[in-house]
Coordinates of C-alpha atoms in Angstrom, one line a residue:
M1 CA -27.1 37.0 66.0
Q2 CA -23.3 37.2 65.8
A3 CA -22.1 37.2 62.1
E4 CA -19.3 35.0 61.3
F5 CA -16.3 36.7 59.8
E6 CA -15.8 35.4 56.3
G7 CA -12.6 37.2 55.3
F8 CA -12.1 40.1 53.1
S9 CA -13.6 40.1 49.6
S10 CA -13.3 42.4 46.6
G11 CA -16.2 44.7 45.8
S12 CA -17.0 42.7 42.6
A13 CA -16.8 39.3 44.3
I14 CA -19.4 40.2 46.9
F15 CA -22.0 40.8 44.2
T16 CA -21.6 37.2 43.1
K17 CA -20.8 35.6 46.5
H18 CA -23.8 37.1 48.2
A19 CA -26.2 37.8 45.3
N20 CA -29.3 37.6 47.5
R21 CA -28.1 40.5 49.6
W22 CA -28.3 42.8 46.6
R23 CA -31.5 41.5 45.0
K24 CA -34.4 43.9 44.6
L25 CA -38.1 43.2 44.2
S26 CA -39.8 45.1 41.4
F27 CA -42.9 47.1 42.2
G28 CA -44.4 46.1 38.8
V29 CA -44.8 49.8 38.2
A30 CA -42.0 51.3 36.0
V31 CA -42.0 54.8 37.6
L32 CA -41.7 53.3 41.2
D33 CA -38.8 51.1 40.1
R34 CA -37.0 54.1 38.5
L35 CA -37.4 56.1 41.6
S36 CA -36.3 53.3 43.9
G37 CA -33.4 52.2 41.8
G38 CA -34.9 48.9 40.7
G39 CA -37.4 48.2 43.5
V40 CA -37.3 47.2 47.2
P41 CA -34.0 45.7 48.4
C42 CA -34.0 42.5 50.5
R43 CA -32.1 44.3 53.2
G44 CA -33.3 47.1 55.4
I45 CA -36.7 48.6 56.0
F46 CA -38.3 50.2 52.9
E47 CA -41.0 52.7 53.9
L48 CA -43.8 54.3 51.8
A49 CA -45.4 57.2 53.5
G50 CA -48.5 59.0 52.3
D51 CA -51.9 60.6 52.9
P52 CA -55.0 58.6 53.4
G53 CA -56.3 57.4 50.1
S54 CA -53.0 58.2 48.3
G55 CA -52.5 54.5 47.3
K56 CA -50.2 53.0 49.9
T57 CA -52.2 49.8 50.2
Q58 CA -52.8 49.6 46.5
I59 CA -48.9 49.6 46.1
A60 CA -48.5 47.0 48.8
L61 CA -50.9 44.7 47.1
K62 CA -49.2 45.2 43.7
L63 CA -45.8 44.5 45.3
A64 CA -47.3 41.3 46.8
L65 CA -48.4 40.1 43.3
S66 CA -45.0 41.0 41.9
A67 CA -43.2 39.0 44.6
L68 CA -45.4 36.0 44.0
Q69 CA -44.9 36.3 40.2
L70 CA -41.1 36.2 40.7
S71 CA -41.2 33.4 43.3
P72 CA -44.4 31.3 42.8
D73 CA -43.5 28.8 45.5
S74 CA -43.0 31.5 48.1
C75 CA -45.4 33.3 50.4
V76 CA -46.1 36.9 51.3
V77 CA -46.8 37.8 55.0
Y78 CA -49.3 40.8 55.1
I79 CA -49.8 42.4 58.6
C80 CA -52.7 44.7 58.7
T81 CA -53.0 47.2 61.6
E82 CA -55.6 49.8 60.5
H83 CA -58.3 48.0 58.5
M84 CA -59.4 44.7 57.4
F85 CA -57.4 43.1 54.6
P86 CA -58.9 44.1 51.2
S87 CA -59.5 40.7 49.9
G88 CA -62.0 41.9 47.2
R89 CA -59.5 44.4 45.8
L90 CA -56.8 41.8 45.8
L91 CA -58.8 39.4 43.8
Q92 CA -59.7 42.1 41.3
M93 CA -56.0 43.0 40.9
E94 CA -55.1 39.4 40.5
A95 CA -57.7 38.9 37.8
E96 CA -56.3 41.9 36.0
H97 CA -52.8 40.7 36.5
K98 CA -53.7 37.4 34.8
R99 CA -55.5 39.1 32.0
L100 CA -52.4 41.3 31.2
N101 CA -50.2 38.2 31.4
A102 CA -52.4 35.9 29.3
D103 CA -49.4 34.3 27.5
N104 CA -47.7 33.2 30.8
E105 CA -48.9 29.7 31.7
T106 CA -47.5 29.9 35.2
T107 CA -49.3 33.1 36.0
Q108 CA -52.6 31.6 34.7
T109 CA -52.5 28.5 36.9
H110 CA -51.1 30.2 40.0
N111 CA -53.6 31.2 42.8
F112 CA -51.8 34.3 44.2
A113 CA -54.3 35.0 46.9
D114 CA -53.7 31.6 48.5
H115 CA -50.1 32.5 49.0
I116 CA -50.7 35.8 50.9
L117 CA -50.8 35.1 54.6
V118 CA -52.7 37.8 56.5
E119 CA -52.4 38.8 60.2
H120 CA -54.4 41.5 61.9
V121 CA -52.9 43.4 64.9
R122 CA -54.1 46.5 66.7
C123 CA -51.5 47.2 69.4
V124 CA -47.7 47.1 70.1
P125 CA -47.8 43.9 72.2
T126 CA -49.8 42.1 69.5
L127 CA -47.4 43.4 66.8
K128 CA -44.4 42.2 68.8
A129 CA -45.9 38.8 69.4
C130 CA -46.6 38.4 65.7
L131 CA -43.0 39.4 64.7
F132 CA -41.1 37.9 67.5
D133 CA -43.0 34.6 68.1
R134 CA -45.3 33.6 65.2
L135 CA -43.2 35.0 62.3
P136 CA -40.0 32.9 63.1
K137 CA -42.2 29.7 63.4
L138 CA -43.7 30.4 60.0
L139 CA -40.2 31.1 58.6
S140 CA -39.1 27.7 59.7
K141 CA -41.8 26.0 57.7
K142 CA -42.3 28.2 54.6
T143 CA -40.3 30.3 52.2
I144 CA -41.2 34.0 52.6
S145 CA -40.3 36.4 49.8
L146 CA -42.0 39.5 51.2
L147 CA -43.2 41.0 54.6
I148 CA -45.6 43.9 54.5
I149 CA -46.7 46.0 57.5
D150 CA -49.7 48.2 56.7
S151 CA -49.1 50.4 58.5
I152 CA -46.4 50.6 61.1
T153 CA -48.0 53.8 62.4
S154 CA -51.3 52.6 63.9
P155 CA -50.1 50.4 66.8
F156 CA -48.0 53.2 68.2
L157 CA -50.5 56.0 68.0
E158 CA -51.6 55.5 71.7
E159 CA -48.1 55.0 73.0
K160 CA -47.2 58.1 75.2
D161 CA -43.9 56.8 76.6
Y162 CA -41.6 57.9 73.9
V163 CA -38.5 56.2 75.3
S164 CA -40.4 52.9 75.4
R165 CA -41.6 53.6 71.9
A166 CA -38.1 54.2 70.6
E167 CA -36.9 51.0 72.2
S168 CA -39.8 49.1 70.6
F169 CA -38.8 50.5 67.2
R170 CA -35.2 49.4 67.7
A171 CA -36.1 46.0 68.8
I172 CA -38.5 45.4 65.9
V173 CA -36.1 46.6 63.3
R174 CA -33.1 44.6 64.8
R175 CA -35.3 41.4 64.7
L176 CA -36.4 42.0 61.2
Q177 CA -32.8 42.5 60.0
Q178 CA -31.8 39.3 61.7
Y179 CA -34.6 37.5 59.9
Q180 CA -33.6 39.1 56.5
E181 CA -30.0 37.9 57.0
Q182 CA -31.2 34.4 57.6
H183 CA -34.1 34.1 55.1
N184 CA -33.4 36.8 52.4
F185 CA -36.9 38.3 52.2
T186 CA -38.0 41.9 51.6
T187 CA -39.6 44.1 54.2
F188 CA -42.0 46.9 53.1
V189 CA -43.9 49.2 55.5
T190 CA -46.4 51.9 55.0
N191 CA -46.5 55.0 57.2
Q192 CA -49.0 57.7 57.8
V193 CA -48.1 61.4 57.5
R194 CA -48.5 64.5 59.8
S195 CA -48.9 68.1 59.1
V196 CA -46.2 70.3 60.7
I197 CA -46.3 74.2 60.8
D198 CA -43.3 76.3 61.3
S199 CA -43.6 77.5 64.9
A200 CA -41.7 80.7 64.1
T201 CA -43.8 81.9 61.2
L202 CA -47.0 79.9 61.8
D203 CA -46.9 79.0 58.1
D204 CA -44.8 77.0 55.7
E205 CA -46.9 73.9 56.4
Q206 CA -45.1 70.6 55.7
I207 CA -46.5 67.1 55.3
I208 CA -44.0 64.7 56.9
P209 CA -44.0 60.9 57.7
A210 CA -45.3 60.1 61.2
L211 CA -43.4 58.5 64.2
G212 CA -40.5 61.1 64.2
L213 CA -36.8 60.7 64.1
A214 CA -36.8 57.7 66.4
W215 CA -38.3 55.7 63.7
G216 CA -37.0 57.6 60.6
T217 CA -33.4 56.9 61.6
L218 CA -34.1 53.1 61.4
V219 CA -35.5 53.3 57.9
H220 CA -33.3 52.3 54.9
T221 CA -35.2 53.9 52.1
R222 CA -38.2 56.3 52.3
L223 CA -40.6 57.3 49.5
Q224 CA -43.7 59.6 50.0
I225 CA -46.8 59.7 47.9
S226 CA -49.6 62.2 47.7
R227 CA -52.8 62.8 45.7
I228 CA -53.0 65.5 43.0
T229 CA -56.0 67.6 43.7
N230 CA -59.1 66.8 41.6
S231 CA -57.2 64.1 39.8
N232 CA -56.6 60.4 39.9
V233 CA -52.9 61.1 39.6
R234 CA -50.5 60.5 42.4
R235 CA -47.1 62.0 43.0
C236 CA -44.3 59.8 44.4
S237 CA -41.1 61.5 45.8
V238 CA -37.8 60.0 47.0
I239 CA -37.2 61.3 50.6
F240 CA -34.0 59.4 51.1
G241 CA -32.1 56.2 50.3
P242 CA -28.5 55.2 50.3
C243 CA -28.0 55.3 46.6
L244 CA -31.0 57.4 45.6
V245 CA -31.2 61.1 44.5
P246 CA -34.2 63.4 45.3
R247 CA -36.7 63.2 42.5
H248 CA -40.3 62.5 41.8
G249 CA -42.7 60.8 39.3
Y250 CA -46.4 60.2 38.8
F251 CA -48.7 57.3 38.7
H252 CA -52.4 56.6 38.8
I253 CA -54.6 53.7 39.9
N254 CA -56.9 51.6 37.7
E255 CA -58.5 48.1 37.9
S256 CA -55.0 46.5 37.9
G257 CA -53.7 48.8 40.6
P258 CA -50.9 51.4 40.4
V259 CA -49.7 52.1 36.8
D260 CA -47.6 54.7 35.2
S261 CA -49.3 58.0 34.5
S262 CA -49.0 59.8 31.2
V263 CA -47.8 62.9 33.0
D264 CA -44.9 61.0 34.3
Q265 CA -43.2 61.1 31.0
Q266 CA -43.6 64.9 30.9
H267 CA -42.7 65.7 34.5
M268 CA -40.2 63.1 35.8
T269 CA -37.4 65.3 37.1
A270 CA -34.0 64.5 38.6

């Protein structure tokens, strides 16, 4: 899609002229909003990487509820690639969300789950068909405030042609960026992690996001979470982002989903 040149604008004018470009979607979790500079922007690919069971899907569900709280007439598209959509957990989180917002009449009457549209894909061709064919048809009929891919990793695990895989990454991100420019929605993806050991010393094990540089260079902002051993506490770290500084914070998970942890106030570091 060729963008039309609109003429030069001052930096301050751009914020008012194109307010939707700079809008951010709150996580509904204070520590995650602080780390991300206010939430997930509606331009670029926002990635959350982490160990299995660290809370990636829990955060995705919380973000979906936050999007529908902000825009009740919109829908959330949730693409599952690893497991069945956790409907029971969503309903539990929705009930807790309504309980915690008992004074908000709109929240009490809104059926959040009905506005989350789920698609299950298992391979790269199916993922492309979903994003390239079915998603634009949906966008022409409904207002979408958030697209979630949970996770981006799974469809590409069996792909051995790394040149073709990199081309698929670029095609997917380019198409999503075009949709964002046209429809102003937020894109949030989860990613698995891999253990890497220094080949020179055979130690210094690192846990890094999967899919390598071919994918990582296309990501706008990346956070990474991990579980604290023998604890319900999770650690979230900023890996990179255009306007973010490296720091970390803590959260835990209860009936309502991810919430700030008491240790966050003690250990939040810049």
